[in-house]
Amino acid sequence: MRMMKCVLAAISMSLAAGVAHADVTLSVLIDTNPESIASFDAVSKAYMEKHPDVSFDVEQRAGGSEGDNIIKTRLATGEMADIFQYNSGSLFQALKPERTMADLSDLASEAGILDSFKKVVTGPDGHVRGIPFGPAMGGGIFYNRKIYAELGLTPPKTWADFMANNQKIKAAGKVAIAQTYGTTWTSQLFVLADFHNVQAEIPDFAANYTANKQKYANTPTALRGFEHLEEVAKGGFFNADFGAATFDDGMRMVATGEAAHYPNLTFGIGNIQQNFPDNLKDLGFFALPGTDAAKNGLTVWMPAALYVSAKSEHVEEAKKFVDWVGSKEACELMAKAVPSGPYLVKGCELPKDIPPVVADMLPYFETDGHATPALEFLSPIKGPALEQITVEVGTGIRSAKDAAALYDQDVEKQAKQLGLPNW
């Protein structure tokens, strides 16, 4: 397991003048996403100005299943940083939060955090363990506005219209869909981002799924996400290097016009803001289309959270910092640094000069019935092998139906580990 350890440049510069006077150094573990780095830079610099006796030692980790394993290993061995960033929802529940994380229920900032977020960082014991870190995200399709304008295309609201657009793009000699299996977690989007469409047709699917009454393989509506991935793979719409390309490659391709589409989460906006700011105006976004244009809507991911390790030697100091991160003041600093989606702290608003791609996303949140939490926020079950299974579908190794059945087996293991009834 390789770990890249670095103190963020901006924080290092802030510390250079005052490290001799620092009384407490809080260790922090975050992922390598540019949005995470920018957000933590903004809040940590402001906090150190208020508290010159506090400094931060920041370590970065990989994402996806590799990142999951790093988090679980560090918690199991007692080597977790004082403060760490990780997913909310089902992946949070898998960490046994009542044993591994400090209780944050009594923090003053909890009063201003939306209940919709607090639900997805509450452990089985009823105690809140996390503070929101970053904006809510949508799962869908980034698209290149220049290509759409050149070919006279409009953002689709049905899967049939999306496939028709892909055919026209391919016929024009362009890459229709960027895929990036060198970063395996990105392979999941056609399945996971389709959940709004599943929910629109089967409102009680999440409850039935958790109770072991419905599965992907025997529910045609849920199976459709796997079938979509199989369909686009067979259509020959991918970039030639899709097996080795990475998340960074995919964001570059769709922003610069090397590809027309890239299915992903909207936190990718931060990647373009950092690496290709001149192309940000060319980036658009739409929800993964379903079968009914009237029910077109967005699958939403709650933001990651900051957690305090229960074994930290600086629990109280760490709690003071994350309490401040949950405040409106800190939230507005993050919103200014990363204006890529709505924040879940009361009164925290995005700047007025948001990029067009963010403007594309906001109407889904603002219209009742057009935004649905991803399944992992409605059910505690998410099988860890999904990203490997969807890579197999996208590369033609496994059929959609076989993949769904295999994922159902993966989910069963997870449900039994969590001790859920009916499994």
Coordinates of C-alpha atoms in Angstrom, one line a residue:
M1 CA 0.0 0.0 0.0
R2 CA 1.5 3.2 -1.2
M3 CA 0.6 6.4 0.5
M4 CA 1.5 9.9 -0.7
K5 CA 2.1 12.1 2.2
C6 CA 2.4 15.8 1.8
V7 CA 1.7 19.0 3.6
L8 CA -0.3 21.1 1.3
A9 CA 1.7 24.0 -0.2
A10 CA -0.6 26.7 0.9
I11 CA -0.8 25.4 4.4
S12 CA 3.0 25.0 4.5
M13 CA 3.4 28.6 3.6
S14 CA 0.9 29.6 6.3
L15 CA 2.8 27.6 8.9
A16 CA 6.3 28.7 7.9
A17 CA 6.1 31.9 9.9
G18 CA 4.2 30.5 12.9
V19 CA 5.2 26.9 13.4
A20 CA 7.5 27.7 16.3
H21 CA 4.5 28.9 18.3
A22 CA 2.2 26.1 17.4
D23 CA 1.0 24.1 20.4
V24 CA -1.2 21.5 18.7
T25 CA -0.6 19.9 15.3
L26 CA -3.7 18.0 14.0
S27 CA -3.0 15.2 11.5
V28 CA -5.5 15.1 8.7
L29 CA -6.3 12.5 6.0
I30 CA -8.1 13.6 2.8
D31 CA -8.4 12.3 -0.7
T32 CA -6.5 13.7 -3.7
N33 CA -9.5 15.4 -5.4
P34 CA -8.8 19.0 -6.2
E35 CA -12.1 20.1 -4.6
S36 CA -11.1 18.4 -1.3
I37 CA -7.7 20.1 -1.4
A38 CA -9.1 23.5 -2.2
S39 CA -11.9 23.2 0.5
F40 CA -9.5 22.1 3.2
D41 CA -7.0 24.8 2.3
A42 CA -9.7 27.5 2.6
V43 CA -11.0 26.4 6.0
S44 CA -7.6 25.5 7.6
K45 CA -6.0 28.7 6.6
A46 CA -8.9 30.7 8.1
Y47 CA -8.9 28.6 11.2
M48 CA -5.1 29.1 11.8
E49 CA -5.6 32.8 11.5
K50 CA -8.1 32.6 14.4
H51 CA -6.1 30.0 16.3
P52 CA -2.3 30.5 15.8
D53 CA -1.6 27.8 18.3
V54 CA -3.0 25.1 15.9
S55 CA -1.4 23.7 12.8
F56 CA -2.2 20.9 10.4
D57 CA -0.2 18.0 9.0
V58 CA -2.2 16.9 5.9
E59 CA -1.8 13.5 4.2
Q60 CA -3.5 12.5 1.0
R61 CA -5.0 9.1 0.0
A62 CA -6.3 7.4 -3.1
G63 CA -10.0 7.2 -3.9
G64 CA -12.2 4.2 -4.8
S65 CA -11.7 0.8 -3.3
E66 CA -8.0 1.5 -2.7
G67 CA -9.0 4.5 -0.6
D68 CA -11.7 2.4 1.2
N69 CA -9.0 -0.1 2.2
I70 CA -6.7 2.6 3.4
I71 CA -9.4 4.0 5.7
K72 CA -10.4 0.6 7.0
T73 CA -6.8 -0.5 7.6
R74 CA -5.9 2.7 9.4
L75 CA -8.9 2.5 11.7
A76 CA -8.3 -1.2 12.4
T77 CA -4.6 -0.6 13.3
G78 CA -5.2 2.5 15.4
E79 CA -3.1 4.6 13.0
M80 CA -5.9 6.9 11.8
A81 CA -5.2 10.6 11.6
D82 CA -6.9 12.9 14.1
I83 CA -9.3 14.1 11.5
F84 CA -10.2 12.2 8.3
Q85 CA -12.4 12.7 5.3
Y86 CA -14.6 9.9 4.0
N87 CA -18.0 9.1 2.4
S88 CA -21.3 9.5 4.2
G89 CA -24.1 7.0 3.8
S90 CA -23.6 3.2 3.4
L91 CA -19.8 3.3 3.3
F92 CA -19.7 5.3 6.5
Q93 CA -22.0 2.7 8.2
A94 CA -19.5 0.0 7.2
L95 CA -16.8 1.6 9.4
K96 CA -18.6 0.7 12.7
P97 CA -18.8 4.5 13.5
E98 CA -19.9 3.9 17.1
R99 CA -16.5 2.4 17.8
T100 CA -14.1 4.2 15.5
M101 CA -15.3 7.8 15.5
A102 CA -15.8 10.5 18.1
D103 CA -19.4 11.6 18.9
L104 CA -20.1 15.0 17.3
S105 CA -23.7 15.3 18.4
D106 CA -23.1 18.0 20.9
L107 CA -21.3 20.4 18.6
A108 CA -22.9 23.8 18.3
S109 CA -22.7 23.7 14.4
E110 CA -25.0 20.7 14.3
A111 CA -28.0 23.1 14.7
G112 CA -27.2 24.7 11.4
I113 CA -26.6 21.5 9.4
L114 CA -29.5 20.2 7.3
D115 CA -31.2 17.1 8.7
S116 CA -30.9 15.4 5.3
F117 CA -27.1 15.3 5.9
K118 CA -27.2 14.4 9.6
K119 CA -29.2 11.3 8.7
V120 CA -26.3 9.9 6.6
V121 CA -23.6 10.4 9.2
T122 CA -25.6 9.0 12.2
G123 CA -24.4 5.7 13.5
P124 CA -26.6 2.8 14.7
D125 CA -26.4 4.3 18.2
G126 CA -28.2 7.4 17.0
H127 CA -25.2 9.7 17.4
V128 CA -24.0 12.1 14.7
R129 CA -20.4 11.4 13.8
G130 CA -19.6 13.7 10.8
I131 CA -19.6 17.3 9.6
P132 CA -20.3 18.0 5.9
F133 CA -17.2 18.7 3.8
G134 CA -18.0 20.1 0.4
P135 CA -21.1 20.4 -1.7
A136 CA -23.8 17.9 -2.6
M137 CA -23.1 16.3 -5.9
G138 CA -25.1 15.0 -8.9
G139 CA -24.3 11.9 -10.8
G140 CA -24.9 12.1 -14.5
I141 CA -23.2 13.1 -17.8
F142 CA -20.8 15.9 -18.4
Y143 CA -21.0 17.1 -22.0
N144 CA -19.0 19.4 -24.3
R145 CA -21.1 22.4 -25.3
K146 CA -19.0 23.1 -28.4
I147 CA -19.6 19.7 -29.8
Y148 CA -23.3 19.9 -29.0
A149 CA -23.5 23.3 -30.8
E150 CA -21.5 22.1 -33.8
L151 CA -23.7 19.1 -34.3
G152 CA -27.0 20.8 -33.4
L153 CA -27.6 18.5 -30.4
T154 CA -29.7 19.2 -27.3
P155 CA -29.2 17.6 -23.8
P156 CA -31.3 14.5 -23.8
K157 CA -34.1 13.6 -21.3
T158 CA -34.5 10.0 -22.4
W159 CA -32.1 7.2 -22.9
A160 CA -33.2 6.8 -26.5
D161 CA -32.3 10.4 -27.2
F162 CA -29.0 10.0 -25.5
M163 CA -28.1 7.0 -27.7
A164 CA -29.2 9.0 -30.8
N165 CA -26.9 11.8 -29.8
N166 CA -24.0 9.2 -29.4
Q167 CA -24.7 7.9 -32.9
K168 CA -24.5 11.3 -34.4
I169 CA -21.3 12.1 -32.5
K170 CA -19.7 8.8 -33.6
A171 CA -20.8 9.4 -37.2
A172 CA -19.0 12.8 -37.1
G173 CA -15.8 11.0 -36.2
K174 CA -15.6 12.0 -32.6
V175 CA -15.4 10.1 -29.3
A176 CA -19.0 9.9 -28.0
I177 CA -18.3 8.8 -24.4
A178 CA -15.1 9.0 -22.4
Q179 CA -14.5 6.0 -20.1
T180 CA -11.7 5.8 -17.7
Y181 CA -11.2 2.3 -16.3
G182 CA -7.7 3.2 -15.2
T183 CA -9.6 4.8 -12.3
T184 CA -11.9 1.9 -11.6
W185 CA -14.5 3.6 -9.5
T186 CA -15.5 5.7 -12.5
S187 CA -16.9 2.6 -14.2
Q188 CA -19.9 2.6 -11.8
L189 CA -21.7 5.7 -12.9
F190 CA -24.1 4.2 -15.5
V191 CA -25.4 1.9 -12.7
L192 CA -25.4 4.2 -9.7
A193 CA -26.5 7.4 -11.4
D194 CA -29.6 5.6 -12.8
F195 CA -31.1 5.3 -9.3
H196 CA -33.4 8.3 -9.7
N197 CA -35.0 6.5 -12.7
V198 CA -35.4 3.3 -10.6
Q199 CA -37.0 5.3 -7.8
A200 CA -39.3 7.1 -10.2
E201 CA -40.7 3.7 -11.3
I202 CA -40.4 1.7 -8.0
P203 CA -40.7 4.2 -5.1
D204 CA -40.1 1.5 -2.5
F205 CA -37.2 -0.2 -4.2
A206 CA -34.6 1.0 -1.6
A207 CA -36.7 -0.4 1.3
N208 CA -37.3 -3.7 -0.5
Y209 CA -33.7 -4.0 -1.5
T210 CA -32.5 -3.5 2.1
A211 CA -35.1 -6.1 3.3
N212 CA -33.9 -8.6 0.7
K213 CA -37.2 -8.5 -1.2
Q214 CA -35.9 -7.1 -4.5
K215 CA -32.5 -7.5 -6.2
Y216 CA -30.8 -6.0 -9.3
A217 CA -30.9 -9.2 -11.3
N218 CA -34.6 -9.9 -10.9
T219 CA -35.8 -6.3 -11.1
P220 CA -35.8 -5.2 -14.8
T221 CA -35.9 -1.5 -13.9
A222 CA -32.9 -1.8 -11.6
L223 CA -31.1 -4.1 -14.1
R224 CA -31.3 -1.3 -16.7
G225 CA -28.2 0.5 -15.4
F226 CA -26.1 -2.5 -16.1
E227 CA -27.8 -2.9 -19.5
H228 CA -27.0 0.8 -20.4
L229 CA -23.3 0.2 -19.7
E230 CA -23.4 -2.9 -21.9
E231 CA -25.2 -1.1 -24.6
V232 CA -22.8 1.9 -24.9
A233 CA -19.8 -0.5 -24.8
K234 CA -21.2 -2.6 -27.6
G235 CA -21.9 0.6 -29.5
G236 CA -18.2 1.4 -29.9
F237 CA -18.6 4.9 -28.4
F238 CA -15.6 4.8 -26.1
N239 CA -12.1 6.3 -26.4
A240 CA -9.5 3.9 -27.7
D241 CA -7.5 4.0 -24.4
F242 CA -10.6 3.6 -22.1
G243 CA -9.0 0.6 -20.3
A244 CA -6.0 2.7 -19.1
A245 CA -7.4 6.3 -19.1
T246 CA -7.9 7.9 -15.7
F247 CA -10.4 10.3 -14.1
D248 CA -8.1 13.2 -14.9
D249 CA -8.1 12.1 -18.5
G250 CA -11.9 11.9 -18.7
M251 CA -12.4 15.4 -17.3
R252 CA -9.8 16.8 -19.7
M253 CA -11.4 15.0 -22.7
V254 CA -14.9 16.3 -22.1
A255 CA -13.8 19.8 -21.2
T256 CA -11.4 20.2 -24.2
G257 CA -13.6 18.5 -26.8
E258 CA -11.6 15.3 -27.1
A259 CA -14.9 13.5 -26.1
A260 CA -18.5 14.6 -26.2
H261 CA -19.6 13.0 -22.9
Y262 CA -18.2 11.7 -19.6
P263 CA -20.4 10.1 -17.0
N264 CA -19.3 11.1 -13.5
L265 CA -20.1 13.0 -10.3
T266 CA -20.2 16.8 -10.4
F267 CA -17.2 17.1 -8.1
G268 CA -15.2 16.8 -11.3
I269 CA -16.0 20.5 -11.9
G270 CA -13.2 21.3 -9.5
N271 CA -10.7 19.3 -11.6
I272 CA -11.5 21.6 -14.6
Q273 CA -11.4 24.7 -12.5
Q274 CA -7.9 23.8 -11.4
N275 CA -6.4 22.3 -14.6
F276 CA -8.4 23.8 -17.5
P277 CA -10.0 27.0 -16.3
D278 CA -10.3 28.4 -19.8
N279 CA -12.5 25.4 -20.8
L280 CA -14.9 25.6 -17.9
K281 CA -17.3 27.6 -20.0
D282 CA -17.4 24.7 -22.5
L283 CA -18.5 22.1 -19.9
G284 CA -22.2 21.2 -19.5
F285 CA -24.1 18.6 -17.4
F286 CA -27.3 16.7 -17.5
A287 CA -28.8 13.9 -15.4
L288 CA -28.5 10.3 -16.6
P289 CA -31.6 9.9 -18.8
G290 CA -34.3 7.3 -18.2
T291 CA -37.3 6.1 -20.1
D292 CA -39.7 8.9 -19.4
A293 CA -38.8 12.5 -20.2
A294 CA -41.5 13.8 -17.8
K295 CA -39.7 12.1 -14.9
N296 CA -36.3 13.1 -15.9
G297 CA -34.2 13.9 -12.7
L298 CA -30.9 13.7 -10.9
T299 CA -29.4 11.1 -8.6
V300 CA -27.8 13.0 -5.8
W301 CA -24.7 12.2 -3.6
M302 CA -24.5 13.7 -0.2
P303 CA -21.1 15.3 0.4
A304 CA -18.3 13.5 2.2
A305 CA -17.7 14.3 5.8
L306 CA -15.0 15.1 8.2
Y307 CA -14.7 12.7 11.1
V308 CA -12.6 12.6 14.3
S309 CA -10.9 9.4 15.1
A310 CA -12.0 8.0 18.4
K311 CA -8.4 7.1 19.1
S312 CA -7.0 10.6 18.5
E313 CA -4.8 12.1 21.1
H314 CA -6.3 15.5 20.3
V315 CA -10.0 14.7 20.3
E316 CA -11.2 18.0 21.8
E317 CA -9.0 20.1 19.6
A318 CA -10.1 18.2 16.6
K319 CA -13.7 18.6 17.5
K320 CA -13.3 22.3 17.9
F321 CA -11.9 22.5 14.3
V322 CA -14.7 20.4 12.7
D323 CA -17.3 22.3 14.7
W324 CA -16.0 25.5 13.0
V325 CA -16.0 23.7 9.6
G326 CA -19.7 23.1 10.1
S327 CA -20.4 26.8 10.6
K328 CA -22.0 29.1 8.0
E329 CA -18.8 31.2 7.9
A330 CA -16.6 28.2 7.0
C331 CA -19.2 26.9 4.6
E332 CA -19.2 30.1 2.7
L333 CA -15.4 30.0 2.4
M334 CA -15.7 26.5 0.9
A335 CA -18.5 27.6 -1.4
K336 CA -16.3 30.4 -2.7
A337 CA -13.4 28.0 -3.2
V338 CA -15.5 25.2 -4.7
P339 CA -18.8 26.6 -6.2
S340 CA -19.8 23.3 -7.8
G341 CA -23.1 22.5 -6.1
P342 CA -25.4 23.3 -3.2
Y343 CA -24.1 23.2 0.4
L344 CA -26.0 21.6 3.3
V345 CA -25.5 24.3 6.0
K346 CA -28.4 26.6 6.6
G347 CA -27.9 30.1 5.0
C348 CA -24.8 29.0 3.1
E349 CA -25.2 30.1 -0.5
L350 CA -23.1 29.8 -3.7
P351 CA -21.5 32.9 -5.2
K352 CA -23.5 34.6 -7.9
D353 CA -20.9 34.0 -10.6
I354 CA -21.1 30.2 -10.8
P355 CA -19.9 28.4 -13.9
P356 CA -22.5 27.3 -16.5
V357 CA -22.1 23.6 -15.6
V358 CA -23.2 24.4 -12.0
A359 CA -26.1 26.3 -13.3
D360 CA -27.1 23.2 -15.3
M361 CA -27.3 21.2 -12.1
L362 CA -29.1 23.5 -9.8
P363 CA -32.6 23.3 -11.4
Y364 CA -32.8 19.6 -10.5
F365 CA -32.4 20.5 -6.8
E366 CA -34.9 23.4 -7.1
T367 CA -37.7 21.4 -8.6
D368 CA -39.7 19.0 -6.4
G369 CA -39.4 15.3 -7.5
H370 CA -36.4 15.9 -9.8
A371 CA -33.7 15.0 -7.3
T372 CA -33.3 11.6 -5.5
P373 CA -30.6 10.6 -3.1
A374 CA -28.4 7.8 -4.4
L375 CA -29.2 4.3 -3.2
E376 CA -26.3 4.3 -0.8
F377 CA -27.9 7.1 1.2
L378 CA -31.3 5.2 1.4
S379 CA -29.9 1.8 2.2
P380 CA -26.9 0.8 4.3
I381 CA -25.9 -1.8 1.6
K382 CA -23.3 -1.1 -1.1
G383 CA -21.2 -4.1 -2.2
P384 CA -17.5 -3.3 -2.4
A385 CA -16.9 -5.1 -5.7
L386 CA -19.2 -3.1 -7.9
E387 CA -16.4 -1.1 -9.6
Q388 CA -14.6 -4.3 -10.7
I389 CA -17.9 -5.8 -11.9
T390 CA -18.8 -2.8 -14.0
V391 CA -15.3 -2.7 -15.5
E392 CA -16.0 -6.3 -16.7
V393 CA -19.3 -5.2 -18.3
G394 CA -17.7 -2.1 -20.0
T395 CA -14.9 -4.3 -21.4
G396 CA -17.2 -7.0 -22.7
I397 CA -16.0 -9.7 -20.3
R398 CA -19.3 -10.1 -18.5
S399 CA -22.9 -9.6 -19.6
A400 CA -25.2 -7.1 -17.9
K401 CA -27.4 -9.8 -16.4
D402 CA -24.5 -11.9 -15.1
A403 CA -23.0 -8.7 -13.6
A404 CA -26.2 -7.9 -11.8
A405 CA -26.4 -11.4 -10.4
L406 CA -22.8 -11.2 -9.2
Y407 CA -23.4 -7.8 -7.6
D408 CA -26.4 -9.2 -5.8
Q409 CA -24.0 -11.9 -4.3
D410 CA -21.5 -9.1 -3.3
V411 CA -24.3 -7.2 -1.6
E412 CA -25.4 -10.3 0.3
K413 CA -22.0 -10.5 1.9
Q414 CA -22.2 -6.9 3.0
A415 CA -25.7 -7.2 4.4
K416 CA -24.7 -10.2 6.5
Q417 CA -21.6 -8.4 7.8
L418 CA -23.9 -5.5 8.9
G419 CA -26.3 -8.0 10.6
L420 CA -29.4 -6.8 8.6
P421 CA -32.6 -8.8 9.1
N422 CA -33.9 -11.2 6.3
W423 CA -30.4 -11.9 5.0

